[in-house]
């Protein structure tokens, strides 16, 4: 089958593409990505060599380009990772979050109706449930937890989820939604907590911890997320929502301390800075449904996953240094510039 992956030049989308190419070499993968600041085509270097992989630089909000791609490829399955994904940026400038995350989702679903797909899968987030108090460790997000968002980012993701459910009920679009907790692993853009702390610590720069660093996130190794999405696509029930998480709650400050210890850096690099506005206190997923219905369980323990991740960043210094310097943005031009020019002539 042909799987259309949007946002595949970003962190989770790229990991998903590599997962699928390995787990299902019989399938064709078509990736579209706008290559925003968070999209790095260099990440897909190996995939680009694969005969059953195609990349197109397309904005999911560009209805004409998206419909033309659907007309040509007739995908069986759509997996929508494309999004503005960083909470801090959504606090600075909410507009693009609403455009990409909500209107982009609408364009993809309209195309999925016009060129009927077997499945439209929306990659959502646990942040749509808001947050949980620190003093109630007995509480977890289930699929029944009401939507109650805190940031423009989470609100835009929740808006998209509501629209997905509406397209399922009103138009019969065969949809599924997954809501995952915080991911970590290779290829994560170094603006997010774990890669930022690794790259700063490596360079002996301050490690900016928001507030006291007591906020709790439920960390999942990215490959476990990819495997869960793959299972939902192949065995999940249309119209359903699946929460994905591994019962791995950690305080931010503890994560930063682990990174300092692993890199043999002093904790004196830790610098407490002004807290994020509206900062969610605790996320914690109850993954019972995906476990009982689809047999999914996380495979990577945090102590192994964080070790693998730190080693990956140490061994791929060029990858994140080119991001930090901005040089990675020339990669598309280098790869495609000439070809695009000759196509235009
Ligand atoms: P990311 O920011 O690393 O990647 C996003 C990708 O989407 C980039 O390649 C970017 O170029 C692309 N993109 C942005 N706007 C686009 C547009 N208009 N058209 C086409 N492409 C566009 O994000 P990520 O961390 O990989 O997250 C992927 C998805 O997973 C998002 O939908 C996010 O909400 C969700 N999610 C992320 C996490 C996490 O911990 N990172 C957890 C749960 C859910
Ligand atoms: O829960 C899933 C969500 O996880 C995804 O939907 C988002 O796309 C993803 O970015 C992530 O959101 P968070 O806001 O939890 O991730 P972030 O890495 O930005 O921050 C993790 C925690 O660390 C959060 O409590 C804020 C804190 N933090 C973050 C940064 C970047 C710091 O203390 N200092 C920092 O410099």
XYZ file of C-alpha atoms and ligand atoms in Angstrom:
425
model
C 0.000 0.000 0.000
C 0.965 3.657 -0.317
C 1.299 5.578 2.949
C 1.340 9.359 2.784
C 3.351 10.736 5.703
C 3.128 14.468 6.354
C 5.791 16.256 8.412
C 8.272 13.440 7.789
C 11.307 15.752 7.847
C 10.613 16.423 11.530
C 11.470 14.367 14.590
C 8.731 11.738 14.952
C 7.729 11.666 11.275
C 11.301 10.835 10.222
C 11.592 8.110 12.851
C 8.252 6.737 11.610
C 9.467 6.676 7.991
C 12.581 4.710 8.978
C 10.451 2.376 11.094
C 8.049 1.691 8.209
C 10.776 1.235 5.570
C 12.289 -1.427 7.781
C 9.148 -3.101 9.138
C 7.140 -2.998 5.882
C 9.498 -2.812 2.901
C 6.577 -3.869 0.688
C 4.857 -0.497 1.254
C 5.509 2.739 -0.605
C 6.071 5.851 1.500
C 5.350 9.306 0.138
C 6.424 12.146 2.412
C 5.303 15.744 2.139
C 6.810 18.446 4.312
C 6.908 22.233 4.135
C 10.459 22.203 5.537
C 9.790 24.853 8.149
C 12.598 25.680 10.598
C 11.784 22.282 12.230
C 11.993 20.232 9.038
C 15.413 18.973 8.061
C 15.711 17.073 4.794
C 19.161 15.922 5.842
C 17.402 13.688 8.371
C 15.845 11.793 5.445
C 19.146 11.352 3.603
C 19.071 7.539 3.927
C 15.356 7.272 3.100
C 15.914 9.311 -0.078
C 18.097 6.488 -1.401
C 15.253 3.994 -0.974
C 13.380 3.064 -4.194
C 9.980 2.978 -2.461
C 10.346 6.435 -0.901
C 9.346 9.773 -2.432
C 9.693 13.269 -0.934
C 7.875 16.425 -2.013
C 8.220 19.856 -0.444
C 4.546 20.727 0.069
C 2.697 22.813 2.650
C -0.327 20.873 3.951
C -2.310 24.140 3.779
C -1.683 24.376 0.016
C -4.937 22.807 -1.211
C -3.934 22.773 -4.884
C -0.597 21.059 -4.272
C -2.070 18.568 -1.798
C -4.924 17.612 -4.147
C -2.497 17.225 -7.073
C -0.331 14.896 -4.988
C -3.387 12.825 -3.970
C -4.507 12.664 -7.622
C -1.116 11.328 -8.611
C -0.372 8.990 -5.695
C -3.871 7.864 -4.543
C -2.589 7.027 -1.043
C -4.244 4.185 0.854
C -3.335 5.659 4.238
C -2.536 9.183 5.438
C -0.586 9.785 8.654
C -0.554 13.440 9.619
C 2.496 14.390 11.696
C 2.862 17.856 10.124
C 2.397 20.522 12.752
C 3.884 23.448 14.526
C 4.909 21.533 17.635
C 6.727 23.789 20.113
C 4.665 25.177 23.016
C 7.006 28.139 23.658
C 6.722 29.302 20.048
C 2.915 29.080 20.235
C 2.989 31.460 23.205
C 5.076 33.951 21.190
C 3.065 33.663 17.961
C -0.142 31.561 17.959
C -1.315 32.314 14.383
C 0.746 29.798 12.421
C -0.287 27.081 14.907
C -3.955 27.596 14.062
C -3.237 27.720 10.331
C -1.062 24.623 10.042
C -2.497 22.485 12.812
C -6.207 23.093 12.140
C -6.588 24.329 8.566
C -3.824 22.048 7.275
C -5.638 19.085 8.832
C -8.834 20.172 7.077
C -7.088 20.270 3.678
C -5.667 16.771 4.200
C -9.064 15.394 5.210
C -10.797 17.072 2.258
C -8.256 15.437 -0.059
C -8.768 12.128 1.767
C -12.486 12.385 0.976
C -12.007 13.441 -2.647
C -9.557 10.567 -3.271
C -10.940 8.067 -0.765
C -8.405 6.596 1.621
C -8.698 3.476 3.750
C -7.461 5.395 6.793
C -6.752 8.966 7.836
C -4.646 8.975 11.002
C -4.177 12.120 13.071
C -1.091 12.259 15.287
C -2.278 14.187 18.319
C -0.912 14.766 21.802
C -1.682 14.168 25.473
C -1.568 17.965 25.880
C -5.180 18.176 24.648
C -6.236 16.873 28.091
C -4.625 19.827 29.907
C -2.651 18.905 33.008
C -2.939 16.905 36.226
C -2.076 18.067 39.761
C 1.229 16.927 41.283
C -0.495 15.797 44.495
C -2.822 13.280 42.755
C -0.490 10.545 41.441
C -3.570 8.302 41.150
C -4.948 10.364 38.232
C -4.144 9.583 34.580
C -5.422 10.711 31.172
C -7.750 8.159 29.597
C -9.438 8.494 26.195
C -12.537 9.675 28.117
C -10.755 12.557 29.867
C -12.349 15.844 28.735
C -10.404 18.112 26.379
C -9.134 21.091 28.427
C -6.175 22.825 26.839
C -3.644 25.303 28.237
C -1.513 26.680 25.382
C -2.241 27.904 21.851
C -0.327 24.804 20.671
C -2.492 22.325 22.587
C -5.644 24.238 21.647
C -4.758 24.013 17.968
C -4.129 20.262 18.301
C -7.457 19.855 20.140
C -9.215 21.876 17.411
C -7.818 19.484 14.827
C -8.936 16.449 16.853
C -12.496 17.788 17.061
C -12.495 18.354 13.312
C -11.233 14.800 12.709
C -14.088 13.405 14.789
C -16.543 15.633 12.898
C -15.267 14.380 9.524
C -15.682 10.817 10.745
C -19.223 11.315 11.991
C -20.486 13.667 9.286
C -18.728 12.330 6.190
C -17.826 8.802 7.282
C -14.089 9.455 6.819
C -12.272 6.384 8.231
C -10.243 8.174 10.900
C -8.171 7.272 13.937
C -6.454 9.585 16.422
C -3.496 8.837 18.698
C -2.565 10.982 21.699
C 0.969 10.367 22.859
C 3.054 11.647 25.740
C 6.495 13.333 25.419
C 8.828 11.592 22.973
C 12.610 11.525 23.040
C 15.219 9.945 20.764
C 17.260 10.647 17.610
C 16.527 13.611 15.303
C 14.608 15.738 17.836
C 15.059 19.441 17.106
C 17.369 20.974 19.718
C 14.755 23.406 21.011
C 13.002 20.669 23.023
C 14.077 19.828 26.582
C 16.265 16.727 26.124
C 18.251 17.648 22.972
C 18.592 21.247 24.158
C 20.091 20.127 27.460
C 22.435 17.650 25.739
C 23.710 20.199 23.210
C 24.074 22.989 25.793
C 25.775 20.746 28.356
C 28.178 19.511 25.702
C 29.154 23.127 25.005
C 29.304 24.030 28.746
C 26.426 26.479 28.234
C 23.763 27.214 30.909
C 20.931 24.669 31.166
C 17.729 26.754 31.373
C 15.204 25.038 33.642
C 11.777 26.700 33.750
C 10.754 27.583 37.327
C 11.719 24.988 39.917
C 11.825 22.195 37.328
C 9.196 20.196 39.224
C 6.857 19.765 36.242
C 6.340 16.136 35.314
C 6.289 14.647 31.808
C 5.645 11.014 30.821
C 8.588 10.161 28.516
C 8.386 7.585 25.719
C 11.177 6.474 23.377
C 10.201 7.591 19.870
C 10.422 4.108 18.320
C 7.768 2.864 20.759
C 5.482 5.667 19.541
C 6.146 4.714 15.903
C 5.316 1.074 16.591
C 2.073 2.107 18.285
C 1.015 4.225 15.284
C 1.875 1.364 12.925
C -0.344 -0.971 14.985
C -3.221 1.526 14.981
C -2.987 1.856 11.181
C -3.058 -1.889 10.642
C -5.253 -3.133 13.491
C -6.914 -0.113 15.119
C -10.677 0.474 14.929
C -11.943 3.294 12.727
C -13.428 6.222 14.658
C -11.364 5.496 17.774
C -8.877 7.473 19.857
C -5.844 5.690 21.354
C -3.670 7.096 24.143
C 0.025 6.162 23.963
C 2.355 6.371 26.954
C 4.668 4.225 28.979
C 4.064 5.084 32.665
C 7.416 6.820 32.809
C 6.851 10.040 34.735
C 9.889 12.196 35.430
C 10.449 15.677 36.847
C 12.251 18.038 34.438
C 14.999 18.730 36.955
C 15.733 15.006 37.307
C 16.064 14.651 33.529
C 18.550 17.527 33.438
C 20.535 16.003 36.312
C 20.686 12.638 34.489
C 22.054 14.404 31.396
C 24.674 16.287 33.466
C 25.819 13.041 35.078
C 25.971 11.149 31.764
C 28.075 13.894 30.168
C 30.222 14.408 33.300
C 29.142 18.036 33.506
C 28.617 19.949 36.779
C 25.059 20.631 37.969
C 26.186 24.229 38.422
C 25.309 24.636 34.714
C 21.632 24.338 35.720
C 20.087 27.810 35.605
C 16.550 28.354 36.862
C 14.777 30.797 34.533
C 11.335 32.442 34.420
C 8.603 29.838 34.096
C 6.681 29.155 30.847
C 3.327 31.005 30.824
C 0.436 28.644 31.634
C 2.965 25.839 32.213
C 1.228 22.441 32.525
C 2.223 20.710 35.776
C 1.930 17.012 35.037
C 1.089 14.744 32.106
C 0.425 11.040 32.683
C -1.134 8.629 30.194
C -3.219 5.562 30.948
C -2.354 3.271 27.994
C -4.752 0.436 28.981
C -6.856 0.675 25.805
C -4.005 0.310 23.300
C -2.486 -2.434 25.423
C -5.695 -4.458 25.747
C -7.040 -3.898 22.208
C -3.827 -3.929 20.172
C -1.319 -5.636 22.468
C 1.010 -2.600 22.514
C 3.522 -2.126 25.313
C 6.600 0.108 25.347
C 9.808 -1.842 24.763
C 12.517 0.678 25.653
C 13.128 1.415 29.337
C 13.973 5.050 30.099
C 17.446 4.258 31.407
C 18.310 2.539 28.115
C 16.499 5.039 25.889
C 18.140 8.101 27.418
C 21.562 6.452 27.168
C 20.969 5.614 23.483
C 19.735 9.158 22.866
C 22.733 10.810 24.517
C 25.118 8.577 22.558
C 23.225 9.388 19.338
C 23.592 13.144 19.902
C 27.271 12.745 20.738
C 27.828 10.724 17.574
C 25.772 13.075 15.399
C 27.236 16.374 16.507
C 27.343 17.554 12.877
C 23.581 17.032 12.559
C 22.614 19.320 15.448
C 25.499 21.752 14.984
C 24.280 22.424 11.449
C 20.819 23.075 12.949
C 22.131 25.387 15.627
C 24.142 27.304 12.988
C 21.210 27.367 10.542
C 23.291 25.667 7.853
C 20.854 22.734 7.546
C 18.434 25.005 5.733
C 20.703 25.012 2.678
C 20.369 21.252 2.336
C 17.152 21.323 0.308
C 18.623 23.866 -2.103
C 21.735 21.701 -2.434
C 19.739 18.511 -3.016
C 16.928 19.890 -5.140
C 17.960 23.345 -6.331
C 19.340 22.243 -9.666
C 16.599 19.696 -10.315
C 13.882 22.239 -9.546
C 15.566 24.806 -11.767
C 15.706 22.409 -14.715
C 12.054 21.395 -14.125
C 11.077 25.076 -14.294
C 12.936 25.633 -17.599
P 8.607 18.588 14.664
O 8.383 20.035 14.938
O 9.930 17.980 14.926
O 8.258 18.298 13.116
C 7.160 18.859 12.469
C 7.361 18.682 10.971
O 6.194 19.207 10.314
C 8.564 19.443 10.411
O 9.286 18.636 9.513
C 7.928 20.627 9.677
O 8.709 21.088 8.579
C 6.609 20.015 9.230
N 5.581 21.043 8.978
C 5.235 22.080 9.763
N 4.272 22.803 9.177
C 3.989 22.184 7.998
C 3.071 22.449 6.954
N 2.253 23.503 6.984
N 3.036 21.608 5.906
C 3.878 20.530 5.834
N 4.770 20.259 6.782
C 4.821 21.068 7.860
O 7.458 17.838 15.443
P 7.457 16.384 16.133
O 7.938 16.521 17.525
O 8.058 15.415 15.213
O 5.883 16.131 16.215
C 5.187 15.493 15.145
C 3.719 15.388 15.506
O 3.575 14.642 16.703
C 3.054 16.731 15.768
O 1.763 16.675 15.214
C 2.997 16.830 17.281
O 1.887 17.607 17.681
C 2.825 15.375 17.665
N 3.348 14.972 18.986
C 4.646 15.278 19.339
C 5.133 14.793 20.561
C 6.561 15.073 20.989
O 6.916 14.757 22.116
N 7.418 15.626 20.144
C 4.321 14.040 21.414
C 2.994 13.783 21.019
C 2.536 14.242 19.794
O 3.281 15.841 25.723
C 3.481 15.855 24.350
C 4.105 17.165 23.923
O 5.455 17.140 24.385
C 4.051 17.396 22.420
O 2.707 17.522 22.032
C 4.844 18.645 22.019
O 4.874 18.780 20.614
C 6.250 18.504 22.553
O 7.005 19.672 22.252
C 6.246 18.262 24.066
O 5.775 19.435 24.777
P 6.481 19.937 26.125
O 6.148 21.359 26.300
O 6.215 19.006 27.244
O 8.026 19.740 25.678
P 9.320 20.646 25.870
O 10.490 19.816 25.458
O 9.165 21.998 25.270
O 9.377 20.830 27.455
C 9.410 19.714 28.329
C 9.388 20.261 29.746
O 10.643 20.931 30.001
C 8.322 21.309 29.988
O 7.821 21.171 31.314
C 9.059 22.638 29.852
C 10.449 22.302 30.328
N 11.542 23.048 29.686
C 11.601 23.086 28.328
C 12.612 23.764 27.691
C 12.665 23.811 26.165
C 12.528 23.667 30.469
O 12.475 23.627 31.710
N 13.527 24.347 29.824
C 13.612 24.432 28.465
O 14.550 25.096 27.950
